[in-house]
Coordinates of C-alpha atoms and ligand atoms in Angstrom, one line a residue:
E1 CA -17.0 18.2 30.9
P2 CA -17.9 14.6 31.8
T3 CA -16.0 13.6 35.0
S4 CA -15.1 10.3 33.4
C5 CA -12.5 12.1 31.3
S6 CA -9.1 11.2 32.8
E7 CA -6.9 14.3 33.5
N8 CA -4.4 13.3 30.8
H9 CA -7.2 13.8 28.3
H10 CA -6.1 17.4 28.3
Q11 CA -2.4 16.6 28.0
P12 CA -1.3 17.8 24.6
L13 CA -0.3 14.4 23.3
F14 CA -3.3 12.4 24.5
V15 CA -4.2 9.7 22.0
D16 CA -7.9 8.6 22.3
R17 CA -7.0 4.9 22.3
E18 CA -10.4 3.5 22.8
S19 CA -12.0 5.5 20.0
L20 CA -9.1 4.7 17.6
Q21 CA -9.3 1.0 18.4
R22 CA -13.1 1.1 18.0
Q23 CA -12.6 2.8 14.5
I24 CA -10.1 0.1 13.5
D25 CA -12.6 -2.6 14.5
E26 CA -15.5 -0.9 12.9
L27 CA -13.6 -0.3 9.6
S28 CA -12.6 -4.0 9.5
Q29 CA -16.3 -4.9 9.3
F30 CA -16.5 -3.6 5.8
S31 CA -15.1 -6.9 4.4
D32 CA -15.9 -9.6 1.9
A33 CA -14.2 -12.2 4.3
P34 CA -15.5 -13.3 7.7
S35 CA -13.7 -11.7 10.7
P36 CA -10.8 -11.7 11.7
A37 CA -9.9 -11.8 8.0
V38 CA -10.4 -8.7 5.9
T39 CA -10.9 -8.6 2.2
R40 CA -11.6 -5.1 0.8
V41 CA -11.2 -4.8 -3.0
L42 CA -11.1 -1.6 -5.0
Y43 CA -14.6 -0.1 -5.9
S44 CA -16.5 -3.1 -4.3
E45 CA -19.6 -2.5 -2.2
N46 CA -17.5 -2.9 1.0
D47 CA -14.8 -0.5 -0.4
I48 CA -17.5 2.1 -1.1
S49 CA -19.0 1.7 2.4
A50 CA -15.5 2.0 4.0
R51 CA -14.8 5.1 1.9
R52 CA -18.0 6.7 3.3
Y53 CA -16.9 5.8 6.8
I54 CA -13.5 7.5 6.3
K55 CA -15.1 10.6 4.8
D56 CA -17.4 10.9 7.8
L57 CA -14.5 10.6 10.1
M58 CA -12.6 13.3 8.1
R59 CA -15.6 15.7 8.5
H60 CA -15.8 14.9 12.2
S61 CA -12.1 15.9 12.4
G62 CA -13.1 19.3 10.9
L63 CA -11.4 18.5 7.6
S64 CA -12.9 19.6 4.2
V65 CA -13.2 16.6 2.0
R66 CA -12.5 16.2 -1.7
E67 CA -12.1 13.2 -4.0
D68 CA -10.3 13.0 -7.3
A69 CA -11.3 11.1 -10.5
V70 CA -10.1 7.7 -9.3
G71 CA -11.2 8.1 -5.7
N72 CA -8.1 9.3 -3.9
I73 CA -9.7 11.1 -0.9
F74 CA -8.2 14.3 0.6
G75 CA -9.2 15.7 4.0
R76 CA -7.8 19.3 4.4
W77 CA -7.2 21.5 7.5
E78 CA -6.5 24.9 6.0
G79 CA -3.5 26.7 7.5
S80 CA -2.9 30.4 8.2
E81 CA -0.8 30.5 5.0
P82 CA -2.9 28.4 2.6
E83 CA -0.9 29.5 -0.4
L84 CA 2.2 27.6 0.9
A85 CA 2.7 24.0 -0.1
G86 CA 0.9 21.9 2.6
V87 CA 2.0 18.9 4.7
A88 CA 0.3 15.7 3.9
T89 CA 0.0 12.3 5.5
G90 CA -2.0 9.2 4.7
S91 CA -2.1 5.6 3.6
H92 CA -4.6 3.1 2.1
I93 CA -7.6 1.1 3.4
D94 CA -7.9 -1.5 0.7
A95 CA -7.0 -5.0 1.8
I96 CA -5.9 -8.1 -0.2
P97 CA -8.0 -11.3 0.2
Y98 CA -8.0 -12.8 3.7
S99 CA -5.6 -10.2 5.1
G100 CA -5.6 -8.2 8.3
K101 CA -7.1 -5.0 9.7
Y102 CA -4.0 -2.9 10.3
D103 CA -2.0 -2.7 7.0
G104 CA -2.7 0.8 5.6
V105 CA -5.5 1.4 8.1
V106 CA -3.1 2.5 10.9
G107 CA -1.8 5.2 8.5
V108 CA -5.3 6.6 7.7
L109 CA -7.2 6.3 11.1
G110 CA -3.9 7.1 12.9
A111 CA -3.5 10.2 10.8
L112 CA -7.0 11.4 11.7
E113 CA -6.3 10.8 15.4
A114 CA -3.1 12.8 15.0
I115 CA -5.2 15.7 13.5
N116 CA -7.7 15.3 16.5
M117 CA -4.8 15.5 18.9
L118 CA -3.4 18.7 17.3
R119 CA -6.9 20.2 17.5
R120 CA -7.3 19.2 21.2
W121 CA -3.9 20.8 21.7
G122 CA -5.1 24.1 20.2
F123 CA -2.5 23.8 17.4
Q124 CA -2.9 26.3 14.5
P125 CA -1.3 25.1 11.3
K126 CA 0.6 27.5 9.1
R127 CA 1.1 25.2 6.1
S128 CA -2.3 23.4 5.6
L129 CA -2.4 19.8 6.8
E130 CA -3.9 17.1 4.6
V131 CA -4.9 13.5 5.3
I132 CA -4.9 11.3 2.1
M133 CA -6.7 8.0 1.7
F134 CA -5.1 6.5 -1.5
T135 CA -7.1 4.5 -3.9
S136 CA -6.0 0.9 -4.4
E137 CA -2.5 0.6 -3.0
E138 CA -3.0 -3.2 -3.3
P139 CA -2.8 -4.8 -6.8
T140 CA -5.7 -7.1 -6.1
R141 CA -8.4 -6.1 -8.6
F142 CA -6.4 -4.8 -11.6
G143 CA -2.9 -6.1 -10.9
I144 CA -1.6 -2.6 -10.5
S145 CA 0.0 -1.7 -7.2
C146 CA -0.3 1.9 -5.8
L147 CA -2.8 2.8 -8.6
G148 CA -3.9 6.0 -6.9
S149 CA -0.5 7.3 -5.8
R150 CA 1.1 6.2 -9.1
L151 CA -1.4 8.4 -11.0
M152 CA -0.9 11.3 -8.5
A153 CA 2.8 11.1 -9.2
G154 CA 1.9 11.7 -12.9
S155 CA 2.1 8.3 -14.6
E156 CA 0.8 9.0 -18.1
A157 CA 1.6 5.4 -19.0
L158 CA -0.8 4.2 -16.3
A159 CA -3.5 6.7 -17.3
E160 CA -3.3 5.2 -20.9
A161 CA -3.1 1.6 -19.7
L162 CA -6.2 2.0 -17.6
K163 CA -8.2 2.6 -20.8
V164 CA -7.6 -1.1 -21.7
T165 CA -7.5 -2.6 -18.2
F166 CA -10.1 -5.2 -17.1
D167 CA -10.5 -7.2 -14.0
S168 CA -10.8 -11.0 -13.8
Q169 CA -14.6 -10.7 -14.4
N170 CA -13.9 -8.7 -17.5
M171 CA -15.2 -5.5 -15.9
S172 CA -13.2 -2.5 -17.3
F173 CA -11.4 -0.2 -14.9
F174 CA -13.6 2.8 -15.9
D175 CA -16.9 0.9 -15.5
A176 CA -15.7 -0.2 -12.0
A177 CA -14.7 3.4 -11.2
K178 CA -18.1 4.7 -12.4
F179 CA -19.9 2.0 -10.3
A180 CA -18.2 3.6 -7.3
G181 CA -19.2 7.1 -8.3
Y182 CA -15.8 8.2 -9.8
A183 CA -14.4 8.9 -13.3
N184 CA -17.2 11.4 -14.1
D185 CA -15.1 13.0 -16.7
G186 CA -14.8 9.8 -18.6
Q187 CA -11.4 8.4 -19.4
D188 CA -9.5 11.7 -19.0
I189 CA -8.0 11.3 -15.5
S190 CA -5.1 13.7 -16.0
T191 CA -6.8 15.8 -13.2
V192 CA -5.4 13.2 -10.8
F193 CA -1.8 14.2 -11.6
L194 CA -0.2 16.4 -9.0
K195 CA 2.7 18.8 -9.8
K196 CA 6.1 18.3 -8.2
G197 CA 6.1 20.6 -5.1
S198 CA 2.4 20.2 -4.5
Y199 CA 3.4 19.2 -0.9
F200 CA 6.1 20.5 1.3
A201 CA 6.3 17.0 2.9
F202 CA 4.5 13.7 2.7
L203 CA 4.5 11.3 5.7
E204 CA 3.1 7.8 6.2
L205 CA 2.5 5.8 9.4
H206 CA 2.5 2.1 8.8
I207 CA 3.0 -1.2 10.6
E208 CA 6.5 -2.7 9.9
Q209 CA 5.1 -5.8 8.3
G210 CA 8.3 -7.5 9.6
P211 CA 9.5 -8.9 13.0
I212 CA 12.5 -6.6 13.7
L213 CA 10.9 -3.9 15.9
E214 CA 9.0 -6.4 18.0
E215 CA 12.1 -8.7 18.4
E216 CA 14.3 -5.8 19.4
G217 CA 11.7 -4.1 21.6
V218 CA 12.1 -0.8 19.6
P219 CA 8.8 1.1 19.4
I220 CA 9.5 3.3 16.4
A221 CA 11.4 2.9 13.1
I222 CA 12.2 5.8 10.8
V223 CA 12.3 4.5 7.2
T224 CA 15.3 5.6 5.2
A225 CA 14.4 3.9 1.8
I226 CA 11.7 1.8 0.2
A227 CA 12.7 -1.3 -1.8
A228 CA 12.3 -1.5 -5.6
P229 CA 9.2 -3.7 -6.5
A230 CA 8.5 -5.4 -9.8
S231 CA 5.7 -7.6 -10.9
M232 CA 5.1 -9.8 -14.0
K233 CA 2.2 -11.5 -15.6
V234 CA 3.1 -14.7 -17.7
E235 CA 0.9 -17.0 -19.8
F236 CA 1.7 -20.3 -21.4
K237 CA -0.5 -22.1 -23.9
G238 CA -0.4 -25.8 -24.9
N239 CA -2.7 -28.3 -26.6
G240 CA -4.2 -29.6 -23.4
G241 CA -6.0 -32.9 -23.8
H242 CA -7.3 -36.0 -22.1
A243 CA -5.3 -36.9 -18.9
G244 CA -5.5 -40.6 -19.7
A245 CA -5.3 -40.8 -23.5
V246 CA -2.4 -38.5 -24.3
L247 CA 0.9 -40.2 -23.7
M248 CA 3.7 -38.2 -22.0
P249 CA 5.9 -37.7 -25.1
A250 CA 3.0 -36.2 -26.9
R251 CA 2.2 -33.6 -24.3
N252 CA 3.0 -29.8 -24.1
D253 CA 1.7 -29.2 -20.6
A254 CA 1.2 -25.5 -19.8
G255 CA 0.8 -26.4 -16.1
L256 CA 4.2 -27.9 -15.8
A257 CA 5.7 -24.9 -17.6
A258 CA 4.2 -22.7 -14.9
A259 CA 5.5 -25.0 -12.2
E260 CA 9.0 -25.0 -13.7
L261 CA 8.9 -21.2 -14.0
A262 CA 8.0 -20.8 -10.3
L263 CA 11.1 -22.9 -9.4
A264 CA 13.2 -20.8 -11.8
V265 CA 12.1 -17.6 -10.0
E266 CA 13.3 -19.1 -6.7
K267 CA 16.6 -20.2 -8.3
H268 CA 17.4 -16.8 -9.8
V269 CA 16.5 -15.0 -6.6
L270 CA 18.7 -17.3 -4.5
E271 CA 21.5 -16.8 -6.9
S272 CA 21.4 -13.0 -6.8
G273 CA 24.1 -12.9 -4.2
S274 CA 22.1 -11.0 -1.6
L275 CA 19.5 -11.8 1.1
D276 CA 17.8 -8.6 0.1
T277 CA 16.5 -10.1 -3.1
V278 CA 13.1 -11.7 -2.8
G279 CA 10.8 -13.4 -5.3
T280 CA 7.2 -14.7 -4.9
V281 CA 4.9 -16.6 -7.2
G282 CA 1.6 -15.7 -5.5
I283 CA -0.8 -16.6 -8.4
I284 CA -0.8 -19.8 -10.6
E285 CA -4.1 -20.4 -12.5
L286 CA -4.5 -23.5 -14.6
H287 CA -7.1 -23.8 -17.4
P288 CA -9.5 -25.6 -17.6
G289 CA -8.7 -26.6 -14.0
A290 CA -10.0 -30.2 -14.2
V291 CA -8.1 -33.0 -12.6
N292 CA -8.3 -35.2 -15.7
S293 CA -7.5 -32.5 -18.3
I294 CA -4.0 -31.5 -19.2
P295 CA -3.7 -27.7 -18.6
S296 CA -3.9 -26.0 -22.0
K297 CA -3.3 -22.6 -20.4
S298 CA -1.5 -21.3 -17.3
H299 CA -1.4 -17.8 -15.8
V300 CA 1.5 -17.0 -13.5
E301 CA 2.0 -13.7 -11.5
I302 CA 5.4 -13.0 -10.1
D303 CA 6.6 -10.4 -7.5
A304 CA 10.4 -9.7 -7.4
R305 CA 12.0 -7.0 -5.2
D306 CA 15.3 -5.8 -3.9
I307 CA 16.7 -2.7 -2.2
D308 CA 19.2 -2.7 -5.1
E309 CA 17.4 -1.8 -8.4
K310 CA 20.2 -3.2 -10.7
R311 CA 20.2 -6.6 -8.9
R312 CA 16.4 -6.7 -9.1
N313 CA 16.5 -6.0 -12.8
I314 CA 19.0 -8.8 -13.4
V315 CA 16.5 -11.2 -11.7
V316 CA 13.6 -9.9 -13.9
N317 CA 15.7 -10.4 -17.0
K318 CA 16.6 -14.0 -16.0
I319 CA 13.0 -14.8 -15.3
R320 CA 12.0 -13.6 -18.7
Q321 CA 14.8 -15.7 -20.3
S322 CA 13.7 -18.8 -18.3
A323 CA 10.1 -18.3 -19.4
M324 CA 11.3 -18.4 -23.1
D325 CA 13.6 -21.4 -22.5
I326 CA 10.9 -23.4 -20.7
A327 CA 8.4 -22.6 -23.5
T328 CA 10.9 -23.9 -26.1
K329 CA 11.8 -27.0 -24.1
R330 CA 8.2 -28.0 -23.4
G331 CA 6.8 -27.0 -26.8
V332 CA 4.3 -24.6 -25.2
V333 CA 3.7 -21.0 -26.5
L334 CA 4.8 -18.2 -24.2
S335 CA 1.6 -16.2 -25.0
E336 CA 2.3 -13.3 -22.6
F337 CA 5.3 -12.0 -20.6
N338 CA 4.2 -8.7 -19.2
V339 CA 6.3 -6.7 -16.8
V340 CA 3.4 -4.9 -15.0
N341 CA 5.6 -2.6 -13.0
Q342 CA 9.4 -2.3 -12.5
D343 CA 9.8 0.6 -10.1
P344 CA 12.9 2.3 -8.8
P345 CA 13.4 2.4 -5.0
A346 CA 12.7 5.7 -3.1
Q347 CA 14.9 7.5 -0.6
S348 CA 13.3 9.3 2.4
D349 CA 14.1 13.0 2.7
E350 CA 16.9 13.7 5.3
S351 CA 15.1 16.7 6.8
I352 CA 12.0 14.6 7.4
I353 CA 14.0 11.8 8.9
K354 CA 15.5 14.4 11.3
A355 CA 12.1 15.8 12.2
M356 CA 10.9 12.3 13.0
A357 CA 14.0 11.6 15.1
N358 CA 13.5 14.8 17.0
A359 CA 9.9 14.0 17.6
S360 CA 10.8 10.5 18.9
E361 CA 13.4 12.0 21.2
Q362 CA 11.0 14.6 22.5
L363 CA 8.6 11.7 23.3
N364 CA 11.4 9.6 24.9
L365 CA 10.7 7.0 22.3
N366 CA 13.6 4.8 21.2
Y367 CA 13.8 4.5 17.4
K368 CA 15.9 2.9 14.7
R369 CA 16.4 3.6 11.0
M370 CA 15.2 0.9 8.7
I371 CA 14.6 0.1 5.0
S372 CA 11.1 -0.8 4.0
R373 CA 11.0 -4.1 2.1
A374 CA 7.2 -3.7 1.5
Y375 CA 6.2 -0.9 -0.9
H376 CA 3.8 1.8 0.1
D377 CA 2.1 4.8 -1.5
S378 CA 5.1 6.7 -0.2
L379 CA 7.2 5.1 -2.9
F380 CA 5.3 7.2 -5.4
M381 CA 4.6 10.3 -3.3
A382 CA 8.4 10.5 -3.1
R383 CA 8.4 11.4 -6.8
I384 CA 6.5 14.7 -6.2
S385 CA 7.3 15.5 -2.5
P386 CA 10.0 15.0 0.1
M387 CA 8.8 11.7 1.8
G388 CA 9.2 10.0 5.2
M389 CA 7.7 7.0 6.9
I390 CA 7.2 5.9 10.5
F391 CA 6.9 2.2 11.3
I392 CA 5.5 0.6 14.5
P393 CA 5.9 -3.0 15.6
C394 CA 3.4 -5.6 14.6
Y395 CA 2.9 -9.1 16.1
K396 CA 5.7 -11.4 14.8
G397 CA 5.8 -9.3 11.7
Y398 CA 2.7 -11.0 10.4
S399 CA 0.9 -9.1 7.6
H400 CA -1.3 -9.8 4.7
T401 CA -2.8 -12.5 7.0
P402 CA -5.7 -12.5 9.4
E403 CA -3.2 -12.8 12.3
E404 CA -1.9 -9.3 11.5
Y405 CA -2.0 -7.3 14.8
A406 CA -0.6 -4.1 16.3
A407 CA -1.1 -3.1 20.0
I408 CA -3.0 0.1 20.5
D409 CA -0.1 1.4 22.7
D410 CA 2.3 0.9 19.8
I411 CA -0.2 2.6 17.4
A412 CA -0.5 5.5 19.9
N413 CA 3.3 5.9 19.9
G414 CA 3.3 6.1 16.1
V415 CA 0.4 8.6 16.1
K416 CA 2.2 10.9 18.6
V417 CA 5.4 10.9 16.5
L418 CA 3.3 11.6 13.4
A419 CA 1.4 14.4 15.2
L420 CA 4.6 16.1 16.5
T421 CA 6.3 15.8 13.1
L422 CA 3.3 17.2 11.3
S423 CA 3.1 20.2 13.6
K424 CA 6.9 20.9 13.2
L425 CA 6.7 20.7 9.4
S426 CA 3.5 22.7 9.2
L427 CA 5.2 25.6 11.1
S428 CA 8.4 25.5 9.0
Ligands
HGY501 O1 3.0 -5.7 -1.2 C1 3.4 -4.8 -0.5 O2 4.5 -4.5 -0.3 C2 2.3 -3.8 0.1 O3 2.0 -4.2 1.4 N1 1.1 -3.8 -0.7
MN502 MN1 -12.3 16.4 29.0
MN503 MN1 -0.3 -4.5 1.9
MN504 MN1 0.2 -1.2 3.2

C-alpha cells in the first residue's frame, strides 16, 4: 500500500475527493463552449465522448454496463439476490448552452464514487445496485425535457412524437440517435419502457440550484416533492416588409406580438396569487432577423412551473388565451401554440425520505426538507419507482451559468448520505 494513503482512506466512509474533483474537471472538458462554461448537447461529438468517459468509469467501478435504444446508460453491481428489484441512483451529464459543470454531473460521478466507497468498505449488496446516466435531461436539442427518463417511465406519446421530431438544423431525432450509435432497432424504442416496480427505489443526488442551503449553512436537503413543469412553443406569422416603407397602421409585426406575449406571461404568473408560480421566456427568435425588416415570423418558447399543478395549469390556459388575443389585436396569425409538456408534480417516497434522514443523522449532518423547484429525471422515475432526492448547497444558488459551483466537501457529504442510503435500501 503506498504510504501516501492517509489512514482515513480505510475508514468506511472515505470519499476520494481529489479523484472525484478531477473527474468533474475532466468531464467538463467535453464541451462546445470554452471553460469555465459547459455546453454538452444530446448526441453531439462532445456528448458521445463524455458518454465514453462515463462508461469507462462505470467499468472501473466494477459495474456491468448496458445502454438502451436512446442511450440511457446503466452500470449494474449484481446483488446476492439479483431476482429482487434493485436500487438505482443517477442523474444526467448533458448541459444547456453556456452552463456549469455540476448540474447533473454531481449525481452521476457522485453515484460512482458512492459505489467505490461501498466497495472499499467491503459492502455486499443484496438488491443489485445500479447507476443510471439518463439521456437528455435538458430540453436543449429537441425541446423535450427528461427525454430518456420520460421514455423509461413509459411515455408512448413521446415514443410516437419522436418519429416526427427534428432539431433546429432539421436533423431528425432518429438520425441524431443513429449518429451516436443508438436506435439500432429503428423507430421502435418501446424497449426503453420500464415496468412499474422495476426498481425498489430510485435516488438522485443533485446541487440545490437555489441559495437556501448555502444561506442557512445546512449541508443536506431531503427533497419532499418536485414542482410541476410545463413548456410551450408559440409561433406568430405576419406580412413582414420594409422597415422604412411600411407605415405603422399597415403593419402586423410578429416580433411585437412575441414581445407582448412575453410580458403577458409575466403578468399571468405574477397574478397567480403565489410566489411559487414562475414563468420564463427563454427563447424569442425573429425572422428574418434583419434590423431593417419587419419580423414576418416569431418563435417563442415559454417555461411555466408551480408546486401546485392546478395553479400552473391556470397560467398555461391564460397564456394560450393571451396568444390568441394578441394575434387578433395585431392582425398576425397564431400559426402554432404547442404545449410541449405539462407534467404533474412528483412526491418523494416517505420511506426513502426516512432512510435519507437516518443516514444524515448517522453522519452527524444537519439536514432540512425542501421542495425542488427545478425538475429532474426523478420526476419521471417517480412514476415507476419510489423516489427520493438529496440536495447539496451550491454557490449563491447559481446554476445553468458558468459560475455554477459546489465545494468538494459539500459534494462529499452528499456522496456519503447517498452511499449509506443505498446500502440500507439494498439490504432491505
Ligand atoms: O430546468 C430544470 O429544471 C432542469 O435543471 N433541467
Ligand atoms: Mn490505502
Ligand atoms: Mn439543468
Ligand atoms: Mn439537472
